[in-house]
Structures are given as structure tokens and as C-alpha cells.
Amino acid sequence: MKTILIGTLLALCFFPFISSAQNESGVRPIDIDFVKAWNTYYDSTTATCEWSRTVLTSIPPVGFGRPSAINYFYSGIDSLLRVLPPHVLKQVIESYLPTDTARSILALLYNAVDYDPMLFHQYALETELHRKVSVATGTGDTVIVGRYLSSLWDAKWSFFKRYRKELKDSVDGLAKSSLIASSIVARVTIRSIDSIPDDSAMPKPGMRYVVIADILDTLQGFIGWSTYVDQNKLLNGTKIGSGDRTQTTSPPQIVFTYHTLSYQPEALLQESSIATLYPNAHQMTTDTNGLLKLRIDKDYIVFLTFQSPKIDSTRDYFQPAIFPQACRGVLYIDENENVKDVNNLFSTTGTITWSAFVEKFDALRSSIKSGWTW
């Protein structure tokens, strides 16, 4: 059965159907009180560091101007999420063999994130908001509302955990899984860090830090998150380098967050802890207690994902944050342009020059997108 379902997914990705539109007016119909009760309504008075974009007007998000492979992926995955419940989806993914088909599916998923990470997360949010549920009518009956049995997040993280379990001990395995786990990977210079109390990790509350940084280069995730760069280059999937900025007087900036609890062994993703996967941490990425800490005016490579999604009737909001499950979330770059790769994910000596790191990163990225040899 797994072979049939995996083959079906790949086939669907290459045979698009007529998209089912929603929010065509640009306004999402929501029950504000219900959304507030689930803590997903955007409140501008308490918001911190949210990136936003107008709601999707077509679900799945297929449209003119995007590469055909992107449209095919969203059309195909939309069909799959409508018919497979999470436990079946997980069983299929966890039981797959390392075949060309499985590699092709993961390549399509990764390519969609790399092409436009915000579009990917917006669509994932819609699949979550429109899960099929039973709703009481008030007359003793129930009706089924929603269209999806599973969400795109279910699919991505099942694939990620299955992949990492398979290849975490192989050459380049953890490096590739760090790319797959991340929405955006960029080189930045930290300009300011502010702290706010964060009770979201109860029963162990901590501090969340809001970072403003200059963007020096973007390695992964190109469209939809910065208004400071040449959109033509973004649409072509070109990395954002120092010569590509539209503002020549100062670098473009990015805002993201990180949490003090991120490096503790209790921060688990199912079967593997951060401490087990990445036992070493550079002194410029931690404090004296071993907790994540960045330094102002220093350069880092940051691995970011989108967290804490919020909505209102016209926009989606996400909080970009360092994701420790991807290469501990950050790599330090010293004054001599050396990347401190202390867990040897991208090197064999613990240090690799920036130019060599970019070459290695691009090779891994291309390998994933093309379907690599396991």
C-alpha cells in the first residue's frame, strides 16, 4: 500500500487539477471570538516581531508567474492532504524505502520552501485552519466542516524526522537535514538584541530575545520575506549578496527571535535531542550556562523557521525564530571569515572558510533539490 500511496503523491505532483479558490476577495471569513479563544488571533498591542503577508486568495496557492514545479507540488499535496489522515500519512512516510520516488517527493517539498518560505507556511496554516472536524448544529446533530484530513506541517515534519533518523550518522546527513528543517538560512551581522519575558514554554518560562541584524547574504529561502532586495533577483532564485541590494547606503535588515531554553537537552524533537545530535557549541554562541546567546556586532549564519502563526481577516502573521534542530540554529563566523563548524556538519576540521562553506552549502542544496543518492 505504501508504494501505491507514494507513487500517487508523485503522480499528483505532476498532474495539477483545477485549483479550489478561497478568500478570493482578500478577506478571510473568521469567527474572531473563536480564533481568540485558541490564541491565534493577531493582537497588535501584544505582538512581537511578526512578519505578515496578505491572506492567500487561492487554496492551494497555484497561480500564474510561479514555476510550474511549484504549482504542481501544491496541487498534488493538496489532494493528498484531503484524503490521508495524519496517522496514515505518518505510516506511509516512516515506512518508505530510499527510492527515487521518495527522494523526488522530498525534493519537491524542499524546493517549495526554498522558493518562497512564507507562501509555504501560509498554505500550511490554511491546511491547519481547515481540517475536517465535527461541529454540533445545536439540534442534536453534527456536521463535518473543513476540507483537510492532514496539514502540510504534518507532512513536512514526518518527512523530516524520518529522513533524519535514516541518515543522521551518514556523511552530510545532519547537514542536509538542517537545510530541510529550515525555512531561511542567512548570514547576518547582529546589530541589537532586546529581551522579553516568555511564558510560552511553561512550566519552565524563560526569556525570548528579539534580534535586529544586517543581512549579508541569503543561502536559502528567497521570496516573500524582505522588501529590501531586488525582487527580480528573488524571482529568479538568486542568492542575495552584497551587490544585489537596492539600498546602497546601508544593508537590508532582518528581525528574528530566539529562546533561552533552546539549547537545553529537554528541547526534544521526538527521538533525538539537540545535545545528542550536536554535542559541541562554540563559545560565541552560548552563555556560561550553555544556553543560546548571540553577540552584538558579530557575524553568524542563522537557521530560521516560522513560529507562532497568527491571523486576522486580511493577513497572516509569523514569528521568525532560530531553530536549534537545524545545526544548533546558528554558526559563528570569526573576523578572519572562518565558519566555526564545531560539530563538523560542513567540514572535517571544525573550521571552514566562508567561501568554502557557501560552495558546500550550495552543493548540498542542489543535491536535495535534484534528488540525491542516499
Short mmCIF file of C-alpha atoms in Angstrom, two decimals:
data_model
loop_
_atom_site.label_atom_id
_atom_site.label_comp_id
_atom_site.label_asym_id
_atom_site.label_seq_id
_atom_site.Cartn_x
_atom_site.Cartn_y
_atom_site.Cartn_z
CA MET A 1 0.00 0.00 0.00
CA LYS A 2 2.83 2.39 0.85
CA THR A 3 4.26 2.06 -2.68
CA ILE A 4 0.91 2.91 -4.21
CA LEU A 5 0.42 5.94 -1.97
CA ILE A 6 3.93 7.29 -2.52
CA GLY A 7 3.55 6.77 -6.25
CA THR A 8 0.19 8.51 -6.10
CA LEU A 9 1.73 11.53 -4.38
CA LEU A 10 4.42 11.85 -7.03
CA ALA A 11 1.89 11.44 -9.80
CA LEU A 12 -0.37 14.08 -8.28
CA CYS A 13 2.55 16.49 -8.05
CA PHE A 14 2.94 16.26 -11.82
CA PHE A 15 -0.73 16.31 -12.82
CA PRO A 16 -2.34 19.50 -11.49
CA PHE A 17 -6.06 19.88 -11.15
CA ILE A 18 -8.21 23.00 -11.24
CA SER A 19 -7.48 24.85 -8.02
CA SER A 20 -10.14 25.37 -5.39
CA ALA A 21 -10.17 29.06 -4.54
CA GLN A 22 -10.98 30.62 -1.21
CA ASN A 23 -10.63 34.13 0.20
CA GLU A 24 -10.87 35.38 -3.38
CA SER A 25 -11.81 38.85 -2.16
CA GLY A 26 -8.69 39.03 0.01
CA VAL A 27 -10.81 38.80 3.17
CA ARG A 28 -10.84 35.66 5.31
CA PRO A 29 -14.17 34.88 6.99
CA ILE A 30 -13.36 34.14 10.64
CA ASP A 31 -15.12 33.91 13.98
CA ILE A 32 -12.98 36.37 15.92
CA ASP A 33 -14.08 35.15 19.37
CA PHE A 34 -13.32 31.53 18.41
CA VAL A 35 -9.90 32.44 17.00
CA LYS A 36 -9.08 34.47 20.11
CA ALA A 37 -10.04 31.53 22.31
CA TRP A 38 -7.44 29.42 20.50
CA ASN A 39 -4.83 32.16 20.87
CA THR A 40 -4.34 32.50 17.11
CA TYR A 41 -5.84 35.98 16.58
CA TYR A 42 -3.32 38.71 15.81
CA ASP A 43 -3.30 41.38 18.51
CA SER A 44 -1.21 44.40 17.53
CA THR A 45 -0.99 45.54 21.15
CA THR A 46 0.91 42.42 22.25
CA ALA A 47 2.61 41.34 19.00
CA THR A 48 6.38 40.92 18.92
CA CYS A 49 8.44 40.58 15.76
CA GLU A 50 5.75 39.26 13.42
CA TRP A 51 6.24 39.15 9.66
CA SER A 52 2.99 39.38 7.73
CA ARG A 53 1.52 38.96 4.28
CA THR A 54 -1.98 39.25 2.86
CA VAL A 55 -4.09 36.09 3.01
CA LEU A 56 -3.94 33.57 0.21
CA THR A 57 -6.68 34.12 -2.34
CA SER A 58 -6.26 30.67 -3.91
CA ILE A 59 -6.01 27.44 -1.92
CA PRO A 60 -3.91 25.55 -2.93
CA PRO A 61 -1.67 28.50 -3.83
CA VAL A 62 -1.23 27.87 -7.52
CA GLY A 63 -1.04 30.82 -9.86
CA PHE A 64 0.50 32.48 -12.87
CA GLY A 65 4.08 33.66 -12.59
CA ARG A 66 5.31 30.79 -10.45
CA PRO A 67 7.44 27.92 -11.75
CA SER A 68 5.32 25.02 -12.95
CA ALA A 69 7.04 22.65 -10.49
CA ILE A 70 5.85 24.82 -7.59
CA ASN A 71 2.25 24.83 -8.84
CA TYR A 72 2.37 21.07 -9.43
CA PHE A 73 3.65 20.43 -5.91
CA TYR A 74 0.90 22.46 -4.23
CA SER A 75 -1.82 20.92 -6.41
CA GLY A 76 -0.61 17.40 -5.71
CA ILE A 77 -0.01 17.75 -1.99
CA ASP A 78 -3.42 19.40 -1.61
CA SER A 79 -5.11 16.29 -2.98
CA LEU A 80 -3.09 14.06 -0.67
CA LEU A 81 -3.84 16.08 2.48
CA ARG A 82 -7.55 15.84 1.75
CA VAL A 83 -7.63 12.03 1.73
CA LEU A 84 -4.93 10.81 4.15
CA PRO A 85 -5.40 11.24 7.93
CA PRO A 86 -2.24 12.06 9.94
CA HIS A 87 -1.62 8.53 11.23
CA VAL A 88 -1.79 7.06 7.73
CA LEU A 89 0.39 9.84 6.33
CA LYS A 90 2.96 9.19 9.07
CA GLN A 91 2.89 5.42 8.48
CA VAL A 92 3.44 5.88 4.78
CA ILE A 93 6.37 8.26 5.27
CA GLU A 94 8.00 6.27 8.08
CA SER A 95 7.84 3.02 6.13
CA TYR A 96 9.15 4.26 2.80
CA LEU A 97 12.29 2.82 1.26
CA PRO A 98 15.04 5.15 -0.03
CA THR A 99 13.75 5.01 -3.59
CA ASP A 100 13.90 7.53 -6.38
CA THR A 101 10.22 8.25 -5.71
CA ALA A 102 10.77 9.13 -2.05
CA ARG A 103 13.73 11.34 -2.92
CA SER A 104 11.68 13.10 -5.58
CA ILE A 105 8.86 13.85 -3.16
CA LEU A 106 11.23 15.30 -0.57
CA ALA A 107 12.94 17.33 -3.31
CA LEU A 108 9.59 18.82 -4.35
CA LEU A 109 8.77 19.74 -0.75
CA TYR A 110 12.17 21.30 -0.10
CA ASN A 111 12.04 23.20 -3.38
CA ALA A 112 8.69 24.74 -2.38
CA VAL A 113 10.12 26.00 0.93
CA ASP A 114 13.29 27.27 -0.70
CA TYR A 115 11.34 29.07 -3.43
CA ASP A 116 9.05 31.02 -1.08
CA PRO A 117 9.08 30.09 2.62
CA MET A 118 6.24 32.42 3.55
CA LEU A 119 3.97 31.00 0.84
CA PHE A 120 4.72 27.50 2.13
CA HIS A 121 3.86 28.44 5.70
CA GLN A 122 0.76 30.37 4.68
CA TYR A 123 -0.59 27.34 2.85
CA ALA A 124 0.41 25.08 5.77
CA LEU A 125 -1.56 27.41 8.04
CA GLU A 126 -4.63 27.18 5.79
CA THR A 127 -4.50 23.37 5.82
CA GLU A 128 -4.40 23.53 9.61
CA LEU A 129 -7.26 26.03 9.83
CA HIS A 130 -9.43 23.95 7.50
CA ARG A 131 -9.00 20.49 8.99
CA LYS A 132 -12.13 18.37 8.88
CA VAL A 133 -13.95 18.45 12.23
CA SER A 134 -17.40 17.57 13.53
CA VAL A 135 -19.42 20.58 14.63
CA ALA A 136 -22.62 20.44 16.67
CA THR A 137 -25.60 22.07 14.98
CA GLY A 138 -27.45 22.82 18.21
CA THR A 139 -30.25 20.45 17.28
CA GLY A 140 -28.56 17.27 18.40
CA ASP A 141 -26.89 16.65 15.05
CA THR A 142 -23.33 17.21 13.87
CA VAL A 143 -21.96 18.27 10.54
CA ILE A 144 -18.49 17.85 9.06
CA VAL A 145 -16.76 21.09 8.14
CA GLY A 146 -13.31 21.65 6.67
CA ARG A 147 -11.52 20.04 3.76
CA TYR A 148 -8.23 18.53 5.00
CA LEU A 149 -7.60 15.37 7.00
CA SER A 150 -3.92 16.30 7.47
CA SER A 151 -1.96 19.53 7.35
CA LEU A 152 1.16 20.37 5.35
CA TRP A 153 3.02 20.66 8.65
CA ASP A 154 2.13 17.02 9.37
CA ALA A 155 3.70 16.00 6.08
CA LYS A 156 6.85 18.10 6.39
CA TRP A 157 7.78 17.09 9.92
CA SER A 158 7.01 13.42 9.35
CA PHE A 159 9.32 13.50 6.37
CA PHE A 160 11.98 15.44 8.28
CA LYS A 161 12.02 13.09 11.27
CA ARG A 162 12.04 10.00 9.04
CA TYR A 163 14.89 11.40 6.96
CA ARG A 164 17.00 12.42 9.94
CA LYS A 165 16.52 9.07 11.65
CA GLU A 166 17.70 7.34 8.47
CA LEU A 167 20.73 9.48 7.75
CA LYS A 168 21.84 11.25 10.93
CA ASP A 169 25.02 9.15 11.08
CA SER A 170 25.83 9.32 7.36
CA VAL A 171 28.16 11.74 5.61
CA ASP A 172 26.33 15.07 5.15
CA GLY A 173 23.17 13.58 6.72
CA LEU A 174 22.78 16.11 9.54
CA ALA A 175 23.88 18.95 7.28
CA LYS A 176 21.17 18.09 4.74
CA SER A 177 18.54 17.62 7.43
CA SER A 178 19.46 21.07 8.80
CA LEU A 179 18.69 22.57 5.39
CA ILE A 180 15.42 20.65 5.13
CA ALA A 181 14.33 21.74 8.62
CA SER A 182 14.98 25.44 7.97
CA SER A 183 12.81 27.98 6.21
CA ILE A 184 15.54 30.60 5.80
CA VAL A 185 19.32 30.36 6.11
CA ALA A 186 21.22 33.65 6.03
CA ARG A 187 24.50 35.28 7.01
CA VAL A 188 23.87 38.23 9.31
CA THR A 189 25.65 40.77 11.49
CA ILE A 190 23.90 41.25 14.84
CA ARG A 191 23.07 44.92 15.49
CA SER A 192 20.81 44.84 18.55
CA ILE A 193 19.32 42.33 20.97
CA ASP A 194 16.38 43.01 23.26
CA SER A 195 14.83 40.62 25.78
CA ILE A 196 11.24 40.00 26.77
CA PRO A 197 9.76 37.54 29.31
CA ASP A 198 8.28 34.47 27.66
CA ASP A 199 5.91 32.16 29.49
CA SER A 200 5.10 30.09 26.40
CA ALA A 201 7.48 27.31 27.48
CA MET A 202 5.71 26.61 30.77
CA PRO A 203 6.34 25.07 33.23
CA LYS A 204 9.86 26.38 32.55
CA PRO A 205 9.44 30.01 31.49
CA GLY A 206 12.45 31.85 30.16
CA MET A 207 13.43 34.86 28.11
CA ARG A 208 12.85 35.43 24.43
CA TYR A 209 15.32 37.65 22.65
CA VAL A 210 14.39 39.88 19.69
CA VAL A 211 17.30 40.40 17.31
CA ILE A 212 17.81 43.04 14.63
CA ALA A 213 20.56 42.10 12.19
CA ASP A 214 22.05 43.21 8.88
CA ILE A 215 21.64 40.70 6.05
CA LEU A 216 24.97 39.99 4.35
CA ASP A 217 23.87 37.01 2.25
CA THR A 218 20.96 34.63 1.90
CA LEU A 219 21.63 30.96 1.28
CA GLN A 220 18.12 29.50 1.38
CA GLY A 221 14.56 30.80 1.22
CA PHE A 222 14.40 33.72 -1.17
CA ILE A 223 10.94 35.16 -1.83
CA GLY A 224 8.38 36.81 0.36
CA TRP A 225 10.23 37.90 3.49
CA SER A 226 12.25 41.00 2.59
CA THR A 227 11.26 44.25 0.92
CA TYR A 228 14.84 45.50 0.81
CA VAL A 229 16.13 43.41 -2.06
CA ASP A 230 15.78 43.26 -5.81
CA GLN A 231 12.57 41.32 -6.44
CA ASN A 232 13.69 40.32 -9.94
CA LYS A 233 16.67 38.52 -8.47
CA LEU A 234 14.43 36.90 -5.87
CA LEU A 235 12.05 35.63 -8.53
CA ASN A 236 15.00 34.05 -10.31
CA GLY A 237 16.10 32.30 -7.12
CA THR A 238 19.39 34.20 -6.94
CA LYS A 239 21.16 34.50 -3.60
CA ILE A 240 21.08 37.96 -2.04
CA GLY A 241 24.66 39.15 -1.93
CA SER A 242 26.26 42.48 -1.16
CA GLY A 243 25.98 43.56 -4.78
CA ASP A 244 22.27 42.77 -5.00
CA ARG A 245 20.93 45.28 -2.51
CA THR A 246 18.62 48.01 -3.65
CA GLN A 247 19.73 50.19 -0.73
CA THR A 248 23.40 51.05 -1.10
CA THR A 249 23.72 53.33 1.94
CA SER A 250 23.01 50.61 4.49
CA PRO A 251 22.44 46.83 4.45
CA PRO A 252 18.93 45.40 4.49
CA GLN A 253 17.86 44.16 7.90
CA ILE A 254 16.07 41.16 9.30
CA VAL A 255 14.31 40.71 12.63
CA PHE A 256 14.04 37.34 14.36
CA THR A 257 13.87 35.81 17.85
CA TYR A 258 15.45 33.07 19.92
CA HIS A 259 14.66 31.49 23.29
CA THR A 260 16.99 30.85 26.21
CA LEU A 261 15.70 27.30 26.59
CA SER A 262 16.66 26.33 23.04
CA TYR A 263 19.90 24.53 23.90
CA GLN A 264 18.74 22.52 26.89
CA PRO A 265 18.67 18.72 26.45
CA GLU A 266 14.95 18.77 27.26
CA ALA A 267 14.32 20.56 23.95
CA LEU A 268 13.38 17.40 22.10
CA LEU A 269 12.07 16.62 18.68
CA GLN A 270 10.76 13.12 19.24
CA GLU A 271 13.65 10.66 19.15
CA SER A 272 16.70 12.96 19.24
CA SER A 273 17.77 15.80 21.50
CA ILE A 274 19.82 18.79 20.43
CA ALA A 275 22.59 17.81 22.83
CA THR A 276 22.82 14.35 21.28
CA LEU A 277 22.74 15.48 17.67
CA TYR A 278 25.05 18.47 18.15
CA PRO A 279 27.17 17.85 21.26
CA ASN A 280 29.54 20.78 20.70
CA ALA A 281 28.78 24.50 20.94
CA HIS A 282 31.12 27.37 20.14
CA GLN A 283 31.72 29.86 22.97
CA MET A 284 30.42 32.71 20.78
CA THR A 285 27.01 31.03 20.51
CA THR A 286 26.36 30.26 24.20
CA ASP A 287 26.50 31.83 27.64
CA THR A 288 28.32 30.41 30.67
CA ASN A 289 25.40 28.05 31.34
CA GLY A 290 25.46 26.63 27.83
CA LEU A 291 22.29 28.46 26.74
CA LEU A 292 21.97 30.10 23.34
CA LYS A 293 23.42 33.61 23.26
CA LEU A 294 24.40 35.83 20.33
CA ARG A 295 26.77 38.81 20.46
CA ILE A 296 26.25 42.28 19.05
CA ASP A 297 28.43 43.28 16.05
CA LYS A 298 29.38 39.66 15.38
CA ASP A 299 28.61 37.63 12.25
CA TYR A 300 26.58 34.42 12.26
CA ILE A 301 24.85 32.02 9.93
CA VAL A 302 21.31 31.66 11.26
CA PHE A 303 18.90 28.80 10.55
CA LEU A 304 15.37 30.17 10.89
CA THR A 305 11.85 28.82 10.81
CA PHE A 306 8.43 30.48 11.22
CA GLN A 307 6.68 30.04 14.57
CA SER A 308 3.58 31.24 16.44
CA PRO A 309 1.25 31.76 13.45
CA LYS A 310 -1.48 34.35 13.95
CA ILE A 311 -4.32 35.51 11.71
CA ASP A 312 -6.87 38.23 11.23
CA SER A 313 -9.37 38.72 8.43
CA THR A 314 -6.88 40.03 5.88
CA ARG A 315 -3.35 38.94 6.84
CA ASP A 316 -1.23 36.06 8.14
CA TYR A 317 1.50 36.65 10.75
CA PHE A 318 4.53 34.55 11.66
CA GLN A 319 7.40 34.96 14.08
CA PRO A 320 10.78 34.09 12.51
CA ALA A 321 12.95 32.29 15.05
CA ILE A 322 16.23 30.42 15.30
CA PHE A 323 15.55 26.68 15.02
CA PRO A 324 18.08 24.68 17.12
CA GLN A 325 17.14 21.39 15.50
CA ALA A 326 18.89 22.71 12.39
CA CYS A 327 22.62 22.78 13.09
CA ARG A 328 22.00 24.13 16.63
CA GLY A 329 20.35 27.08 14.92
CA VAL A 330 23.47 29.20 14.44
CA LEU A 331 27.10 29.08 13.31
CA TYR A 332 29.64 31.73 14.30
CA ILE A 333 31.87 33.44 11.71
CA ASP A 334 35.09 34.93 13.08
CA GLU A 335 36.95 38.07 11.98
CA ASN A 336 39.04 36.04 9.53
CA GLU A 337 35.96 34.82 7.60
CA ASN A 338 36.12 31.34 9.13
CA VAL A 339 32.89 29.49 9.94
CA LYS A 340 33.16 27.67 13.28
CA ASP A 341 31.57 24.34 12.38
CA VAL A 342 32.32 22.67 15.72
CA ASN A 343 30.11 19.65 15.03
CA ASN A 344 31.72 19.02 11.63
CA LEU A 345 28.50 19.17 9.64
CA PHE A 346 30.01 21.07 6.73
CA SER A 347 33.69 20.36 7.32
CA THR A 348 36.06 17.75 8.79
CA THR A 349 38.23 20.05 10.89
CA GLY A 350 35.71 22.19 12.80
CA THR A 351 36.56 25.30 10.77
CA ILE A 352 35.76 26.15 7.16
CA THR A 353 36.24 29.41 5.26
CA TRP A 354 33.12 31.35 4.37
CA SER A 355 33.67 30.88 0.63
CA ALA A 356 34.16 27.12 1.08
CA PHE A 357 31.05 26.98 3.29
CA VAL A 358 28.94 28.67 0.61
CA GLU A 359 30.24 26.24 -2.00
CA LYS A 360 29.45 23.27 0.25
CA PHE A 361 26.02 24.64 1.17
CA ASP A 362 25.07 25.24 -2.46
CA ALA A 363 26.17 21.73 -3.38
CA LEU A 364 24.01 20.21 -0.62
CA ARG A 365 21.07 22.42 -1.58
CA SER A 366 21.35 21.40 -5.23
CA SER A 367 21.67 17.76 -4.23
CA ILE A 368 18.45 17.84 -2.22
CA LYS A 369 16.54 19.72 -4.92
CA SER A 370 17.59 17.28 -7.61
CA GLY A 371 17.05 14.06 -5.64
CA TRP A 372 20.35 12.78 -4.28
CA THR A 373 21.90 9.37 -3.71
CA TRP A 374 21.15 8.11 -0.22
#
